[in-house]
Amino acid sequence: AQKITQTQPGMFVQEKEAVTLDCTYDTSDPSYGLFWYKQPSSGEMIFLIYQGSYDQQNATEGRYSLNFQKARKSANLVISASQLGDSAMYFCAMREGMTGGYQKVTFGTGTKLQVIP
Amino acid sequence: GAVVSQHPSWVICKSGTSVKIECRSLDFQATTMFWYRQFPKQSLMLMATSNEGSKATYEQGVEKDKFLINHASLTLSTLTVTSAHPEDSSFYICSAATGGIGGYTFGSGTRLTVV
């Protein structure tokens, strides 16, 4: 079974508009972490935002926010005020187990976001 | 912040030769390093996890004799693709566990083309 599911292969958004990228996950571990990464065409992986399974508040980082719905096992990324530089692949990922960053991370299939001027 | 330097950024090699890819943690000690492979327009697939001073743990289906991983020091992990073939052409990227809020820092990746 897929641990991370991203159902949107591609998305378009108008510049300055907000966009939501979907991510659902599957785990039986009560302790886990969810990540979003941006991968521009150059290939580097840029960390955007992190949500721990025990975090009560939704994570926010500047224009990025994570809509964490634990019961639904979803962790959607919201990008507000889209910019042309936001055009890239976006990956949702999950780490299962205790915090500390030493467990392996599983990635979703990604969503290609294109921002239209 | 934590930085991982990965070299080379791209390499072209002849079929049958070996290629070594290096990942160095510049300002922290990386006890755990992860190696991923990414085919065009696909996701990152974990190949192996390496811990400093011990043998790497390979994911199911990854040939350990073909993809040699060495993590001899706290700042250097290497991936050697032995007897490379065209089907090994891919984007390889390393990631170090930092323990911080982001948890992981990625190298910039290596694009391998085997001709």
CSV table of C-alpha atoms in Angstrom, one decimal:
chain,number,residue,atom,x,y,z
A,1,ALA,CA,0.0,0.0,0.0
A,2,GLN,CA,1.2,3.5,-0.8
A,3,LYS,CA,2.3,5.3,2.4
A,4,ILE,CA,2.1,8.8,0.8
A,5,THR,CA,-0.4,9.6,-1.9
A,6,GLN,CA,-0.4,12.7,-4.0
A,7,THR,CA,-3.4,12.6,-6.4
A,8,GLN,CA,-2.6,15.7,-8.4
A,9,PRO,CA,0.1,15.0,-11.0
A,10,GLY,CA,0.0,18.6,-12.2
A,11,MET,CA,-1.6,21.9,-11.1
A,12,PHE,CA,-1.9,25.4,-12.6
A,13,VAL,CA,-2.4,28.5,-10.5
A,14,GLN,CA,-2.6,32.1,-11.4
A,15,GLU,CA,0.1,34.4,-10.1
A,16,LYS,CA,-0.8,35.9,-6.7
A,17,GLU,CA,-3.5,33.3,-6.1
A,18,ALA,CA,-3.5,30.7,-3.4
A,19,VAL,CA,-3.1,27.0,-4.2
A,20,THR,CA,-3.6,23.8,-2.3
A,21,LEU,CA,-1.6,20.6,-3.0
A,22,ASP,CA,-3.1,17.5,-1.7
A,23,CYS,CA,-1.4,14.7,0.3
A,24,THR,CA,-2.8,11.8,2.2
A,25,TYR,CA,-0.7,9.3,4.2
A,26,ASP,CA,-1.0,5.9,5.7
A,27,THR,CA,0.7,4.8,8.9
A,28,SER,CA,-0.2,2.9,12.0
A,29,ASP,CA,2.7,4.4,14.0
A,30,PRO,CA,1.4,7.1,16.4
A,31,SER,CA,4.6,9.0,16.1
A,32,TYR,CA,5.4,10.4,12.7
A,33,GLY,CA,6.4,13.5,10.8
A,34,LEU,CA,5.2,15.0,7.6
A,35,PHE,CA,7.3,17.1,5.3
A,36,TRP,CA,6.9,19.1,2.1
A,37,TYR,CA,9.8,19.6,-0.3
A,38,LYS,CA,10.1,21.7,-3.4
A,39,GLN,CA,12.2,20.4,-6.3
A,40,PRO,CA,12.9,23.0,-9.0
A,41,SER,CA,14.2,21.8,-12.4
A,42,SER,CA,17.8,22.0,-11.1
A,43,GLY,CA,17.0,19.0,-8.9
A,44,GLU,CA,17.8,20.2,-5.4
A,45,MET,CA,15.4,19.3,-2.7
A,46,ILE,CA,14.3,22.4,-0.8
A,47,PHE,CA,12.6,21.8,2.6
A,48,LEU,CA,9.5,23.9,3.0
A,49,ILE,CA,7.6,22.8,6.1
A,50,TYR,CA,7.3,20.1,8.8
A,51,GLN,CA,4.4,18.8,10.9
A,52,GLY,CA,4.8,16.4,13.7
A,53,SER,CA,2.0,14.0,14.5
A,54,TYR,CA,1.7,15.4,18.0
A,55,ASP,CA,1.7,19.0,17.0
A,56,GLN,CA,-1.5,20.7,17.9
A,57,GLN,CA,-1.2,23.6,15.6
A,58,ASN,CA,-0.9,23.6,11.9
A,59,ALA,CA,2.6,24.4,10.8
A,60,THR,CA,3.3,27.7,8.9
A,61,GLU,CA,6.4,29.0,7.3
A,62,GLY,CA,6.0,32.3,5.5
A,63,ARG,CA,3.7,31.8,2.5
A,64,TYR,CA,3.5,28.0,3.2
A,65,SER,CA,1.1,26.4,5.6
A,66,LEU,CA,0.2,22.8,6.2
A,67,ASN,CA,-3.4,21.9,6.7
A,68,PHE,CA,-3.0,18.9,9.0
A,69,GLN,CA,-6.2,16.8,9.4
A,70,LYS,CA,-5.1,13.9,11.5
A,71,ALA,CA,-8.3,11.9,11.5
A,72,ARG,CA,-8.4,12.1,7.7
A,73,LYS,CA,-4.7,11.4,7.5
A,74,SER,CA,-4.2,14.3,5.2
A,75,ALA,CA,-1.5,17.0,5.1
A,76,ASN,CA,-2.2,19.4,2.4
A,77,LEU,CA,0.2,22.2,1.5
A,78,VAL,CA,-1.2,25.7,1.0
A,79,ILE,CA,0.8,28.2,-0.9
A,80,SER,CA,-0.5,31.7,-0.6
A,81,ALA,CA,0.1,34.5,-3.1
A,82,SER,CA,1.8,32.3,-5.7
A,83,GLN,CA,4.9,33.6,-7.4
A,84,LEU,CA,6.4,32.6,-10.7
A,85,GLY,CA,9.3,31.1,-8.8
A,86,ASP,CA,7.0,28.7,-7.1
A,87,SER,CA,6.8,26.7,-10.4
A,88,ALA,CA,8.4,23.3,-9.5
A,89,MET,CA,7.7,19.8,-8.3
A,90,TYR,CA,6.4,19.5,-4.8
A,91,PHE,CA,6.8,16.3,-2.8
A,92,CYS,CA,5.0,15.3,0.3
A,93,ALA,CA,7.0,12.9,2.6
A,94,MET,CA,6.7,11.0,5.8
A,95,ARG,CA,9.0,9.8,8.5
A,96,GLU,CA,7.7,7.1,10.8
A,97,GLY,CA,8.9,6.6,14.3
A,98,MET,CA,10.4,8.7,17.0
A,99,THR,CA,11.7,12.2,16.3
A,100,GLY,CA,15.4,12.8,15.8
A,101,GLY,CA,15.6,12.7,12.1
A,102,TYR,CA,17.3,9.3,11.9
A,103,GLN,CA,14.5,7.3,10.4
A,104,LYS,CA,14.1,6.9,6.6
A,105,VAL,CA,11.6,9.1,4.7
A,106,THR,CA,9.1,7.9,2.2
A,107,PHE,CA,8.1,10.3,-0.6
A,108,GLY,CA,4.9,10.7,-2.6
A,109,THR,CA,4.9,10.8,-6.4
A,110,GLY,CA,4.9,14.6,-6.5
A,111,THR,CA,2.8,17.4,-8.0
A,112,LYS,CA,4.1,19.6,-10.7
A,113,LEU,CA,2.9,23.2,-10.0
A,114,GLN,CA,3.0,25.8,-12.7
A,115,VAL,CA,2.3,29.4,-11.9
A,116,ILE,CA,0.8,31.4,-14.8
A,117,PRO,CA,1.6,35.1,-15.1
B,1,GLY,CA,22.3,25.9,8.6
B,2,ALA,CA,23.3,22.3,7.9
B,3,VAL,CA,24.9,21.9,4.4
B,4,VAL,CA,25.6,18.8,2.4
B,5,SER,CA,27.9,19.1,-0.5
B,6,GLN,CA,27.4,16.5,-3.2
B,7,HIS,CA,29.9,15.9,-6.1
B,8,PRO,CA,29.9,15.6,-9.0
B,9,SER,CA,26.7,17.4,-10.0
B,10,TRP,CA,26.8,15.5,-13.3
B,11,VAL,CA,28.8,12.8,-14.8
B,12,ILE,CA,28.9,10.9,-18.1
B,13,CYS,CA,30.7,7.5,-18.1
B,14,LYS,CA,31.1,4.6,-20.4
B,15,SER,CA,29.3,1.4,-19.9
B,16,GLY,CA,31.2,-1.0,-17.7
B,17,THR,CA,33.1,1.6,-15.7
B,18,SER,CA,32.6,2.6,-12.1
B,19,VAL,CA,31.5,6.0,-10.8
B,20,LYS,CA,31.9,7.4,-7.3
B,21,ILE,CA,29.6,10.0,-5.9
B,22,GLU,CA,30.5,11.9,-2.7
B,23,CYS,CA,28.4,13.6,-0.1
B,24,ARG,CA,30.1,15.7,2.6
B,25,SER,CA,28.5,17.3,5.5
B,26,LEU,CA,30.2,20.7,5.8
B,27,ASP,CA,29.2,22.1,9.2
B,28,PHE,CA,27.8,19.1,11.1
B,29,GLN,CA,28.5,15.5,11.8
B,30,ALA,CA,26.3,13.2,9.7
B,31,THR,CA,26.0,9.9,11.5
B,32,THR,CA,23.2,8.8,9.2
B,33,MET,CA,23.1,9.3,5.4
B,34,PHE,CA,20.4,8.3,3.0
B,35,TRP,CA,20.9,7.6,-0.7
B,36,TYR,CA,18.0,8.1,-3.2
B,37,ARG,CA,17.6,7.5,-6.8
B,38,GLN,CA,15.1,9.4,-9.0
B,39,PHE,CA,14.1,8.6,-12.5
B,40,PRO,CA,12.8,11.5,-14.7
B,41,LYS,CA,9.4,12.8,-13.6
B,42,GLN,CA,9.3,10.2,-10.8
B,43,SER,CA,9.6,10.2,-7.1
B,44,LEU,CA,12.6,9.7,-4.9
B,45,MET,CA,13.2,6.1,-4.1
B,46,LEU,CA,15.3,5.2,-1.1
B,47,MET,CA,18.2,2.9,-2.1
B,48,ALA,CA,20.0,2.6,1.2
B,49,THR,CA,20.7,4.0,4.7
B,50,SER,CA,24.3,4.3,5.8
B,51,ASN,CA,25.5,4.8,9.3
B,52,GLU,CA,29.0,6.0,10.1
B,53,GLY,CA,31.3,3.0,10.7
B,54,SER,CA,28.9,0.3,9.9
B,55,LYS,CA,27.6,-1.5,6.8
B,56,ALA,CA,24.8,0.2,4.8
B,57,THR,CA,21.2,-1.1,5.0
B,58,TYR,CA,19.9,-1.6,1.5
B,59,GLU,CA,16.2,-1.4,0.5
B,60,GLN,CA,14.6,-4.5,-1.1
B,61,GLY,CA,15.5,-4.9,-4.7
B,62,VAL,CA,18.7,-2.7,-4.6
B,63,GLU,CA,21.8,-4.6,-5.6
B,64,LYS,CA,24.4,-4.1,-2.8
B,65,ASP,CA,27.2,-5.3,-5.0
B,66,LYS,CA,26.4,-2.8,-7.7
B,67,PHE,CA,25.8,0.2,-5.5
B,68,LEU,CA,28.6,0.3,-3.0
B,69,ILE,CA,28.0,2.7,-0.1
B,70,ASN,CA,30.8,3.7,2.3
B,71,HIS,CA,30.4,5.9,5.3
B,72,ALA,CA,33.8,5.8,6.8
B,73,SER,CA,33.7,9.2,8.6
B,74,LEU,CA,31.1,11.5,10.2
B,75,THR,CA,31.4,13.9,7.3
B,76,LEU,CA,31.7,11.7,4.2
B,77,SER,CA,29.5,9.1,2.6
B,78,THR,CA,30.1,7.8,-0.9
B,79,LEU,CA,28.1,5.8,-3.4
B,80,THR,CA,30.0,3.9,-6.1
B,81,VAL,CA,28.0,2.6,-9.0
B,82,THR,CA,30.1,-0.4,-10.2
B,83,SER,CA,30.1,-1.7,-13.8
B,84,ALA,CA,27.6,0.9,-14.8
B,85,HIS,CA,25.1,0.3,-17.5
B,86,PRO,CA,22.7,2.6,-19.4
B,87,GLU,CA,19.9,1.5,-17.2
B,88,ASP,CA,21.8,3.0,-14.2
B,89,SER,CA,21.4,6.4,-15.7
B,90,SER,CA,19.5,8.4,-13.2
B,91,PHE,CA,19.5,11.3,-10.7
B,92,TYR,CA,21.2,10.3,-7.4
B,93,ILE,CA,20.7,12.4,-4.3
B,94,CYS,CA,21.9,12.0,-0.7
B,95,SER,CA,20.3,13.2,2.4
B,96,ALA,CA,21.8,13.6,5.9
B,97,ALA,CA,19.9,13.3,9.1
B,98,THR,CA,20.4,16.5,11.1
B,99,GLY,CA,18.0,16.1,13.9
B,100,GLY,CA,16.7,19.6,13.6
B,101,ILE,CA,13.2,20.7,12.9
B,102,GLY,CA,13.5,19.9,9.2
B,103,GLY,CA,15.2,16.7,10.1
B,104,TYR,CA,17.1,16.2,6.9
B,105,THR,CA,19.4,18.1,4.6
B,106,PHE,CA,19.8,17.1,1.0
B,107,GLY,CA,22.7,17.3,-1.3
B,108,SER,CA,22.3,19.0,-4.7
B,109,GLY,CA,22.2,15.7,-6.6
B,110,THR,CA,24.2,13.9,-9.2
B,111,ARG,CA,22.9,13.3,-12.7
B,112,LEU,CA,24.6,10.1,-14.0
B,113,THR,CA,24.5,9.3,-17.7
B,114,VAL,CA,26.0,6.0,-18.8
B,115,VAL,CA,26.7,5.7,-22.5
